[in-house]
Coordinates of C-alpha atoms in Angstrom, one line a residue:
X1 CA -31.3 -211.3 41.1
X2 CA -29.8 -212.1 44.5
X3 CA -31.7 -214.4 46.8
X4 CA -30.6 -216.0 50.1
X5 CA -31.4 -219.4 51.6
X6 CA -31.5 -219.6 55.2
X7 CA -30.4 -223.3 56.8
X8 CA -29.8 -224.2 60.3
X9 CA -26.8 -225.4 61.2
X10 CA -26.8 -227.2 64.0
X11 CA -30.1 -229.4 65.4
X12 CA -32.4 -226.7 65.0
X13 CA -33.5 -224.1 67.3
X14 CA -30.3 -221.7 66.0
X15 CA -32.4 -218.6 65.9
X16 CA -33.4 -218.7 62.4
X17 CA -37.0 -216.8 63.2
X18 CA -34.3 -213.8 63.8
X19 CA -32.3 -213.9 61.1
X20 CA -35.4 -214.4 58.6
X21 CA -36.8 -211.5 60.2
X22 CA -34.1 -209.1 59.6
X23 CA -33.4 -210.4 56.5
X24 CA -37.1 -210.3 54.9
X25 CA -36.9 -206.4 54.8
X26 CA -34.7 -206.5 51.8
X27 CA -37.2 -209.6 50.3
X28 CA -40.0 -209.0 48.0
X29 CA -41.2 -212.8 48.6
X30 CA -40.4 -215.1 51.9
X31 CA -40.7 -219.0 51.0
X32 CA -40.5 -222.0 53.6
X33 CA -39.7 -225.0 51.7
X34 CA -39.4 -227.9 54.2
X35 CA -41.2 -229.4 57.4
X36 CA -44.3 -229.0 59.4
X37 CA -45.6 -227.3 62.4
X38 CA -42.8 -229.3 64.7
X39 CA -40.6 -226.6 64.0
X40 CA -41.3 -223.1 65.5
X41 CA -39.4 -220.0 65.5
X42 CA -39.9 -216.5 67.7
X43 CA -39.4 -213.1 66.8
X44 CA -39.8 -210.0 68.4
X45 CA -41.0 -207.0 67.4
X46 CA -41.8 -204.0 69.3
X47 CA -41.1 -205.7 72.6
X48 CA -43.8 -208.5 71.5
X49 CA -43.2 -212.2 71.0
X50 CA -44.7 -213.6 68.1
X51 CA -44.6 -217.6 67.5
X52 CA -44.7 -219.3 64.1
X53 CA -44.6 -222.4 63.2
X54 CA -45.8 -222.8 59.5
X55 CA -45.9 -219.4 58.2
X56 CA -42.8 -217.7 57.3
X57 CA -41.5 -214.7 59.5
X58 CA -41.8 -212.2 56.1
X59 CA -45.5 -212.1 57.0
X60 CA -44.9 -209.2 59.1
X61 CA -43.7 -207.2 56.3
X62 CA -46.1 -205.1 54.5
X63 CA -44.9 -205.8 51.3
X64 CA -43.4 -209.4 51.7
X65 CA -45.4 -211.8 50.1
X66 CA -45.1 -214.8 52.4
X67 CA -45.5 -218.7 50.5
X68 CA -45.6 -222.0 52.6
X69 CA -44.0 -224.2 49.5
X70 CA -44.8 -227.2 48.0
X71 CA -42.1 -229.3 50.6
X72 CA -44.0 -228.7 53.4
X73 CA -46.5 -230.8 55.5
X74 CA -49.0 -228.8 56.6
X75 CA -51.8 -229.2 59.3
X76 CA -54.5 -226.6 58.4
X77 CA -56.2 -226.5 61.2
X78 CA -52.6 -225.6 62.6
X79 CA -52.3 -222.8 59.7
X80 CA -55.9 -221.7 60.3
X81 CA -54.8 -221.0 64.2
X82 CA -51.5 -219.5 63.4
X83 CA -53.6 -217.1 61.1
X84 CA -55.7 -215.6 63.3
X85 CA -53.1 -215.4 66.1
X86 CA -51.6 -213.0 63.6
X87 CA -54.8 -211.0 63.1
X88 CA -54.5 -210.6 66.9
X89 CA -51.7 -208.9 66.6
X90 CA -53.2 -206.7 64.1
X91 CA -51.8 -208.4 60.2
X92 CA -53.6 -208.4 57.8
X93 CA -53.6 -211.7 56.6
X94 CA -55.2 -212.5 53.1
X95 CA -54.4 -214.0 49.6
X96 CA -52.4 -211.6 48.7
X97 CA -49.6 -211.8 51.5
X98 CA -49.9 -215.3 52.0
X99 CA -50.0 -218.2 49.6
X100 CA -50.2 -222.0 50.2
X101 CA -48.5 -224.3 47.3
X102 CA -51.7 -226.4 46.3
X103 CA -48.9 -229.3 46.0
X104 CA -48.7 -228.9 49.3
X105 CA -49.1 -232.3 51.3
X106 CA -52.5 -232.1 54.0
X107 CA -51.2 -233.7 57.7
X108 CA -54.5 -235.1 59.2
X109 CA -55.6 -235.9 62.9
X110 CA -55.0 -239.5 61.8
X111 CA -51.4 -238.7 61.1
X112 CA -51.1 -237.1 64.8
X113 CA -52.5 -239.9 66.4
X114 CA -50.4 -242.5 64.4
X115 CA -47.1 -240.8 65.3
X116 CA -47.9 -240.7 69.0
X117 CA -48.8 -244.5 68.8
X118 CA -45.7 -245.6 67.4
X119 CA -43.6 -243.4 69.1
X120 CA -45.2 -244.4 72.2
X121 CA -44.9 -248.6 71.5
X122 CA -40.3 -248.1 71.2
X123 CA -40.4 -247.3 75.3
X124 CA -36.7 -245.9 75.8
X125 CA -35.9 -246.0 72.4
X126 CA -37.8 -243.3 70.9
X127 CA -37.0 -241.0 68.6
X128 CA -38.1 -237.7 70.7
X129 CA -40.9 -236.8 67.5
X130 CA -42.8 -233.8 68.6
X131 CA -45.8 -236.6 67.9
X132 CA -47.2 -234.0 65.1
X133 CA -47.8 -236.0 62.5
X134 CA -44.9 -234.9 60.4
X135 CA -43.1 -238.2 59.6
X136 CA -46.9 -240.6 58.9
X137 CA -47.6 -237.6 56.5
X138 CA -44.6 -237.4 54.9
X139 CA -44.3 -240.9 54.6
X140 CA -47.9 -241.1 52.4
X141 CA -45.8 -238.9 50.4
X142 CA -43.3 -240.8 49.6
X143 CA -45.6 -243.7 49.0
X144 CA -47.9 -241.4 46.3
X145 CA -51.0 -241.6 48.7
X146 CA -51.1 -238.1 49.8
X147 CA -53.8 -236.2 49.6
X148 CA -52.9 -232.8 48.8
X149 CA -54.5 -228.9 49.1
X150 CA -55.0 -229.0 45.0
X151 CA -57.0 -232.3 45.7
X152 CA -59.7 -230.1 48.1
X153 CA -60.8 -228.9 44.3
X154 CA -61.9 -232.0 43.1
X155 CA -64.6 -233.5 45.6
X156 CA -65.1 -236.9 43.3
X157 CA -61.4 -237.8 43.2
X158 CA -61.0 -236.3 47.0
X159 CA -63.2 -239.0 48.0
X160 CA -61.1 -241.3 45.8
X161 CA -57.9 -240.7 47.5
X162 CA -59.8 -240.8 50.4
X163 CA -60.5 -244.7 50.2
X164 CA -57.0 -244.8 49.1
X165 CA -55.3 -243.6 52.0
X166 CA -58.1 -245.7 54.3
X167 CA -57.2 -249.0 52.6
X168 CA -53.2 -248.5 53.5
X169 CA -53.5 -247.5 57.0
X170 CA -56.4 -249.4 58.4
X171 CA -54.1 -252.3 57.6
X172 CA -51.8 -250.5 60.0
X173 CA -54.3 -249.3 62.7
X174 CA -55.2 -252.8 63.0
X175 CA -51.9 -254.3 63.3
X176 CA -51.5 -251.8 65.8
X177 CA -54.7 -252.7 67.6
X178 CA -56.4 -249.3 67.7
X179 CA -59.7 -247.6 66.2
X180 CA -59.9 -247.9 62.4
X181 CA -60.3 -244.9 60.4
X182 CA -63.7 -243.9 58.4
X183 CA -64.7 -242.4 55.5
X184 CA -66.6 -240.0 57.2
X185 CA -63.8 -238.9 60.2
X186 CA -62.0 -237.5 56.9
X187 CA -64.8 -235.8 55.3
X188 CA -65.8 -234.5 58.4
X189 CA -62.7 -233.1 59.3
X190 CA -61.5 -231.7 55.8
X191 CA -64.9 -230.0 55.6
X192 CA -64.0 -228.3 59.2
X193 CA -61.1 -226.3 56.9
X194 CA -61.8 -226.9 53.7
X195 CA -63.6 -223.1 52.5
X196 CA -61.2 -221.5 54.8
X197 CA -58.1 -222.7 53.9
X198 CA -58.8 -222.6 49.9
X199 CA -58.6 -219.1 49.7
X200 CA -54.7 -219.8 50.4
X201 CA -54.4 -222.3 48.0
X202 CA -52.6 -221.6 44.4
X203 CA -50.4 -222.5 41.9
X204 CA -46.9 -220.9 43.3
X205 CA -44.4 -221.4 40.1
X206 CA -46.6 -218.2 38.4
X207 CA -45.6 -216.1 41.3
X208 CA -42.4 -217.6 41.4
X209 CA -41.5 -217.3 37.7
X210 CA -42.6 -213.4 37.5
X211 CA -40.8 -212.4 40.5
X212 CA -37.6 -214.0 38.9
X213 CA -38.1 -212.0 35.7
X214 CA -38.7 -209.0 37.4
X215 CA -35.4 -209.3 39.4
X216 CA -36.9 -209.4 42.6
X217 CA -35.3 -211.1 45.9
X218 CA -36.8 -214.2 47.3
X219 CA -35.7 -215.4 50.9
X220 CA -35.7 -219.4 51.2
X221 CA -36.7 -220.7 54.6
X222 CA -35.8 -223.6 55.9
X223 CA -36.8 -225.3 59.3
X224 CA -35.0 -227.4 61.9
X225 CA -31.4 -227.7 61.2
X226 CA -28.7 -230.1 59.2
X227 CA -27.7 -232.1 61.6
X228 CA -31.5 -233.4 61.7
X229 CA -31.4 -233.8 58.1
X230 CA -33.0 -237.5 57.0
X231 CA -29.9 -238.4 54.8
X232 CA -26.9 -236.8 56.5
X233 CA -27.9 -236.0 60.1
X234 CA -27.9 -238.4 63.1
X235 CA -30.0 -240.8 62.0
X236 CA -32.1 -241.9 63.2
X237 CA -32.7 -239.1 65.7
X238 CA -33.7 -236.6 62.7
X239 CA -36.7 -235.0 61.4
X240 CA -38.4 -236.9 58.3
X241 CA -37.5 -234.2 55.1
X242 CA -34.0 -232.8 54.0
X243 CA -33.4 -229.5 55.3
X244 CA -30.6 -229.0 53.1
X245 CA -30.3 -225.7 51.3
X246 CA -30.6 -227.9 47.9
X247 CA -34.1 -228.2 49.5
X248 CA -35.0 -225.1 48.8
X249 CA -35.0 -226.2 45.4
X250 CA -36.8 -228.8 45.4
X251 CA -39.4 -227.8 48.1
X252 CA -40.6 -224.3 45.7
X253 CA -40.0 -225.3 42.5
X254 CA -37.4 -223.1 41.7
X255 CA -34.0 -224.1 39.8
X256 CA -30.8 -224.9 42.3
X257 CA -29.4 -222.2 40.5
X258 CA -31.8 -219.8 41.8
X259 CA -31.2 -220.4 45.5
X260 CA -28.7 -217.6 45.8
X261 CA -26.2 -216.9 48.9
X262 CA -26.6 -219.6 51.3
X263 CA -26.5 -218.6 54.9
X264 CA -26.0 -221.2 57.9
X265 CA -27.6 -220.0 61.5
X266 CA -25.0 -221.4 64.0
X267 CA -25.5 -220.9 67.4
X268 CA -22.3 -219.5 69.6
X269 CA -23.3 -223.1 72.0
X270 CA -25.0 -226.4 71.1
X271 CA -28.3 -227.4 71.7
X272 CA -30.8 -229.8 70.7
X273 CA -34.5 -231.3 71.6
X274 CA -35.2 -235.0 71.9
X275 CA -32.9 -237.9 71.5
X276 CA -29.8 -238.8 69.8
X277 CA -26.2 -238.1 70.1
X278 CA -24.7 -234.8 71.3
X279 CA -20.7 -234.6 71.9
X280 CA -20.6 -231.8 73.8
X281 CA -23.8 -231.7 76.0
X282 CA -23.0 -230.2 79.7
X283 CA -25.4 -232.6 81.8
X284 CA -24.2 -230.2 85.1
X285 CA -24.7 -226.4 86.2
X286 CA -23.1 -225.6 83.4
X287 CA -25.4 -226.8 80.7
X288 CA -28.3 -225.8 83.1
X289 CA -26.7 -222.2 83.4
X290 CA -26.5 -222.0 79.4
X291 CA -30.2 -223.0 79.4
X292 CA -31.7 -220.7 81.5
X293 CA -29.8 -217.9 80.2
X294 CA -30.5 -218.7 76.6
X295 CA -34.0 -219.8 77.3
X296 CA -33.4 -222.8 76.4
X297 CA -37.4 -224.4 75.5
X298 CA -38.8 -225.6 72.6
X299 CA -41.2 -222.8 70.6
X300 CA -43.5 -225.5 69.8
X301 CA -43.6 -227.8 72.3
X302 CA -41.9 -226.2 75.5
X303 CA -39.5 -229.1 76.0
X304 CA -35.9 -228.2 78.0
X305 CA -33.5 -227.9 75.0
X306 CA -30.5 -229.9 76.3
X307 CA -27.0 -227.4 75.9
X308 CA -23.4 -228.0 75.3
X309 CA -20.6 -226.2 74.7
X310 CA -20.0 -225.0 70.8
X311 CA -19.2 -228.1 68.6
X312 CA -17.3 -226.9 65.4
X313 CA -17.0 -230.7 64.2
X314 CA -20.7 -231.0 63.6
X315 CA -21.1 -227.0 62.5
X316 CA -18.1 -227.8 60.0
X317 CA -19.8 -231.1 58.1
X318 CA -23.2 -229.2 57.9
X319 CA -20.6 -226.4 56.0
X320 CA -19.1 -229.5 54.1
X321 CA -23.1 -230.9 53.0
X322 CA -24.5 -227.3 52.4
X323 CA -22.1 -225.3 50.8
X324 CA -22.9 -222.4 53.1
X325 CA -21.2 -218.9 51.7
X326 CA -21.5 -217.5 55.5
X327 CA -22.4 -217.8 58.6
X328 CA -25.0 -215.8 61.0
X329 CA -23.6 -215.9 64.6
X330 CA -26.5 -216.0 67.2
X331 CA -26.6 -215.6 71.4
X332 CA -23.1 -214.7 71.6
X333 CA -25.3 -212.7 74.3
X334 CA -25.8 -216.3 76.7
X335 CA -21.9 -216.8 77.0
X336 CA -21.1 -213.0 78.5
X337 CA -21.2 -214.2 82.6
X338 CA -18.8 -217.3 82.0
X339 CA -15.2 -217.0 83.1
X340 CA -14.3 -220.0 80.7
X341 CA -15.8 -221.4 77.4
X342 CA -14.7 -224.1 75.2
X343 CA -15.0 -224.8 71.8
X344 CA -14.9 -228.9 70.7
X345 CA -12.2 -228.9 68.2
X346 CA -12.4 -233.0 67.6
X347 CA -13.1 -236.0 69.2
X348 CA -11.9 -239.2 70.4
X349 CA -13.1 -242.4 69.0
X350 CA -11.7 -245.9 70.5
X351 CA -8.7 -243.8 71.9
X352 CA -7.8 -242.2 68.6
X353 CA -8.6 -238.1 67.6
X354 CA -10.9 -237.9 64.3
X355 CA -11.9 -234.8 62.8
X356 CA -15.2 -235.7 61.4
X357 CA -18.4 -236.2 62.9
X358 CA -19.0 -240.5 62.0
X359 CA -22.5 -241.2 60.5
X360 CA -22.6 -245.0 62.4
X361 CA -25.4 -244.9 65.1
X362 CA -22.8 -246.9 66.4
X363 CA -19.5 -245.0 66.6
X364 CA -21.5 -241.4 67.1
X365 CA -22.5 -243.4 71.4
X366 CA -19.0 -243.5 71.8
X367 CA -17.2 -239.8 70.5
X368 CA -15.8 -238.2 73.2
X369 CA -15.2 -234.2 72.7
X370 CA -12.2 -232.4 72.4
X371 CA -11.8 -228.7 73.5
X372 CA -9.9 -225.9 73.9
X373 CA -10.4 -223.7 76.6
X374 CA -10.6 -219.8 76.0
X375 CA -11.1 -216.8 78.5
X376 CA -14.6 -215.7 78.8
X377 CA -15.0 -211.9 78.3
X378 CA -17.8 -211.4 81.3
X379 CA -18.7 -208.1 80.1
X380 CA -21.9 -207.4 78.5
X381 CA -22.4 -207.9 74.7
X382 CA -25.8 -207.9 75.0
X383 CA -27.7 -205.3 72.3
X384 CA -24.0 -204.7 70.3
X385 CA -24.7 -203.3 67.0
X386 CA -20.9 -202.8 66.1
X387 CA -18.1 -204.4 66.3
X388 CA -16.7 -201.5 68.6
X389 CA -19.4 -202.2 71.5
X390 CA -18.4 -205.8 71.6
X391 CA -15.3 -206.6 74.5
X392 CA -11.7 -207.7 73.1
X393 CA -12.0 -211.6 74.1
X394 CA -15.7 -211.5 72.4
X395 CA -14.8 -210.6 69.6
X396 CA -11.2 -213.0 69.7
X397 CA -13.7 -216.0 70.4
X398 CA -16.3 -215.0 67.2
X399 CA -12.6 -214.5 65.4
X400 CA -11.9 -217.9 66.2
X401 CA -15.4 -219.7 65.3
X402 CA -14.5 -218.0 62.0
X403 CA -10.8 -219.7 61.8
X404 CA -12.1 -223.0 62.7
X405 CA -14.8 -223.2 60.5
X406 CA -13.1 -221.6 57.6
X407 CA -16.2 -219.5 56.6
X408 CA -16.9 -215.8 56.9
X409 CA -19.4 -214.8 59.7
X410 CA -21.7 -212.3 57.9
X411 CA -24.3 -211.6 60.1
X412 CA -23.7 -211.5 64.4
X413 CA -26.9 -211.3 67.0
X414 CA -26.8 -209.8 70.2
X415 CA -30.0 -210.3 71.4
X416 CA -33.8 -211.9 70.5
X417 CA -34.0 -208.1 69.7
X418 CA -34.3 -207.5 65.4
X419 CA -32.1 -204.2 65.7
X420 CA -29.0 -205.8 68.1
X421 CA -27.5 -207.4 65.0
X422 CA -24.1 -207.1 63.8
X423 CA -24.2 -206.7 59.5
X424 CA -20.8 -207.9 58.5
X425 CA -21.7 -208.5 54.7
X426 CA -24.8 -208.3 53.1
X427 CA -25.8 -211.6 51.8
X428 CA -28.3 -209.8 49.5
X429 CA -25.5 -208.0 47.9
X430 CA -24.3 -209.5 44.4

């Protein structure tokens, strides 16, 4: 059996809806395995834009069973709109093409509003949270106070976890100074999703056990990107899960062993949403010029990605802390009207060069980047399915992300377009 994971690279917003998409052909079973509704990815498909957030881009494949894994925090209410979006566009959406891991953690309104509070009370220092709820519900989590989709079953030890969770964070609410929670605010809103979203709900390792003795091929999805990871990204200006490819493990219930060819979505610039360090970010035309082009705003939340320049530091210790096999190349497209473009090759830290990206808050204000300057091509690439179509210098500066990073590119994208990709190897092959 050969199965793929799929892992951003960079902070997120690599164009991993894309790659998913074109992958999830060759999958019998699409699984996200980390995250919440603050990460969104777009595909097109037959000149349409479709958004997703929580359920994985295999859902438009007719015979791609699509699971939202037990490592996710999901919003229903979130899901429940996401769904019938998808009906709009004519899916067919039902139990049998989408399935919600009952171990799945429940994000409430009271999560929401507790993540916009906080975030709200640091003033400059915040953490750029999409104010989604993601971290206070993965945080019950952690602290075994959850209250998951399998507990919607039980209504007498629902309402037990209920008074649970309302004990630990009216103690914060009050400290906090705002409205107390009530047994009946959650009853009222679970019972707003409760019947709709239980259809959904099932055990996933049956599904996930058959399809591994059948032999068939499983896509892992993971959202945001590496260098948001909550262990080895710039912390504290990361998202609140791993989003590791070991994650994948961990986040479906599969063995690590079954995670397959690991592919890392790297962006042919640097971009990211919210706070935190960024080497290489272009605060002039430039960076404006690279976010126009690339439309550069968040799927989610619309918020004016900053850009920079391609950073091969950071893109080489997500490599180091992944163990990607290969690499999927996206908007070479946005770089085709620049006479120059620079890759950051280093840094310098208190006047000396470093190789490494440094994990101190502390050190990471103070990098300065490094580059080398090559000749832009400023000729179309734009909707190159072949190596041939691409120009000379295009295909020197893809040659050259490949040297520095020291991993094969597999897969090259063109374009938001599903066909204008560029197959170099197959990472469903054996």
């Amino acid at each position: 059996m050969a199965n793929v994971t799929v892992v951003g690279a960079q902070w997120g917003d690599e164009g991993k809806g894309k790659i998913v998409d074109w992958l999830s052909n060759q999958a019998d079973i699409v699984l996200r395995f980390q995250g919440g509704n603050n990460a969104g990815h777009t595909i097109v498909v037959n000149k349409k834009k479709i958004a997703l957030s929580l359920i994985p881009s295999g859902i438009i494949r007719k015979n791609t069973v699509s699971i939202i894994g037990n490592g996710v925090v999901v919003n229903p209410l979130a899901l429940l709109d996401e769904i019938d979006k998808l009906k709009k566009f004519g899916l067919k959406i039902s139990p049998k093409n989408l399935v919600l891991s009952e171990n799945a953690t429940i994000i409430f309104s009271f999560h929401r509003n507790i993540d916009k509070i906080r975030e709200n009370r640091k003033g400059p220092n915040k953490i750029g949270t999409t104010g989604r709820g993601i971290g206070p519900a993965y945080e019950d989590k952690v602290g075994r106070r959850a209250i998951r989709f399998g507990d919607l079953k039980n209504q007498k030890f629902l309402e037990e976890k209920i008074k649970n969770i309302l004990d630990y964070h009216n103690i914060i609410l009050s400290g906090l100074k705002s409205k107390l929670l009530t047994f009946d605010e959650i009853i009222t809103e679970i019972n707003t999703f409760k019947n709709k979203i239980l259809k959904y709900v099932q055990r996933t390792s049956p599904i996930l056990n058959t399809a591994r003795a059948e032999g068939k091929k499983i896509l892992f999805e993971g959202a945001q990107g590496i260098l948001l990871d909550i262990d080895h990204g710039t912390y504290p200006f990361v998202t609140s899960s791993n989003t590791l490819p070991s994650s994948a493990s961990s986040g479906s219930g599969v063995s690590i062993k079954q995670i397959g060819f690991i592919l890392g979505i790297v962006k042919a610039y640097t971009t990211r949403v919210g706070s935190g360090p960024f080497p290489s970010e272009l605060k002039c035309d430039i960076g404006k010029k690279l976010g126009t082009i690339g439309n550069e705003f968040g799927t989610v939340t619309g918020r004016e990605r900053r850009c920079g320049w391609f950073d091969a530091v950071i893109v080489k210790h997500s490599i180091e802390v992944s163990g990607m096999d290969g690499i999927a190349l996206t908007k070479l497209d946005v770089l085709d009207t620049f006479d120059q473009i620079k890759i950051c090759t280093g840094y310098k830290l208190n006047g000396k060069k470093i190789d490494y990206f440094p994990h101190s808050e502390s050190e990471q204000k103070k990098i300065e980047p490094l580059y080398e300057v090559h000749e832009g091509w400023v000729e179309s690439t734009q909707r190159a399915r072949s190596w041939s179509e691409l120009p000379a210098l295009a295909i020197k500066f893809v040659r050259r992300i490949e040297e520095v990073l020291e991993t094969p590119i597999s897969i090259l994208s063109t374009s938001p377009r599903r066909e204008d990709t560029i197959l170099v190897k197959n990472p469903f092959s054996d």
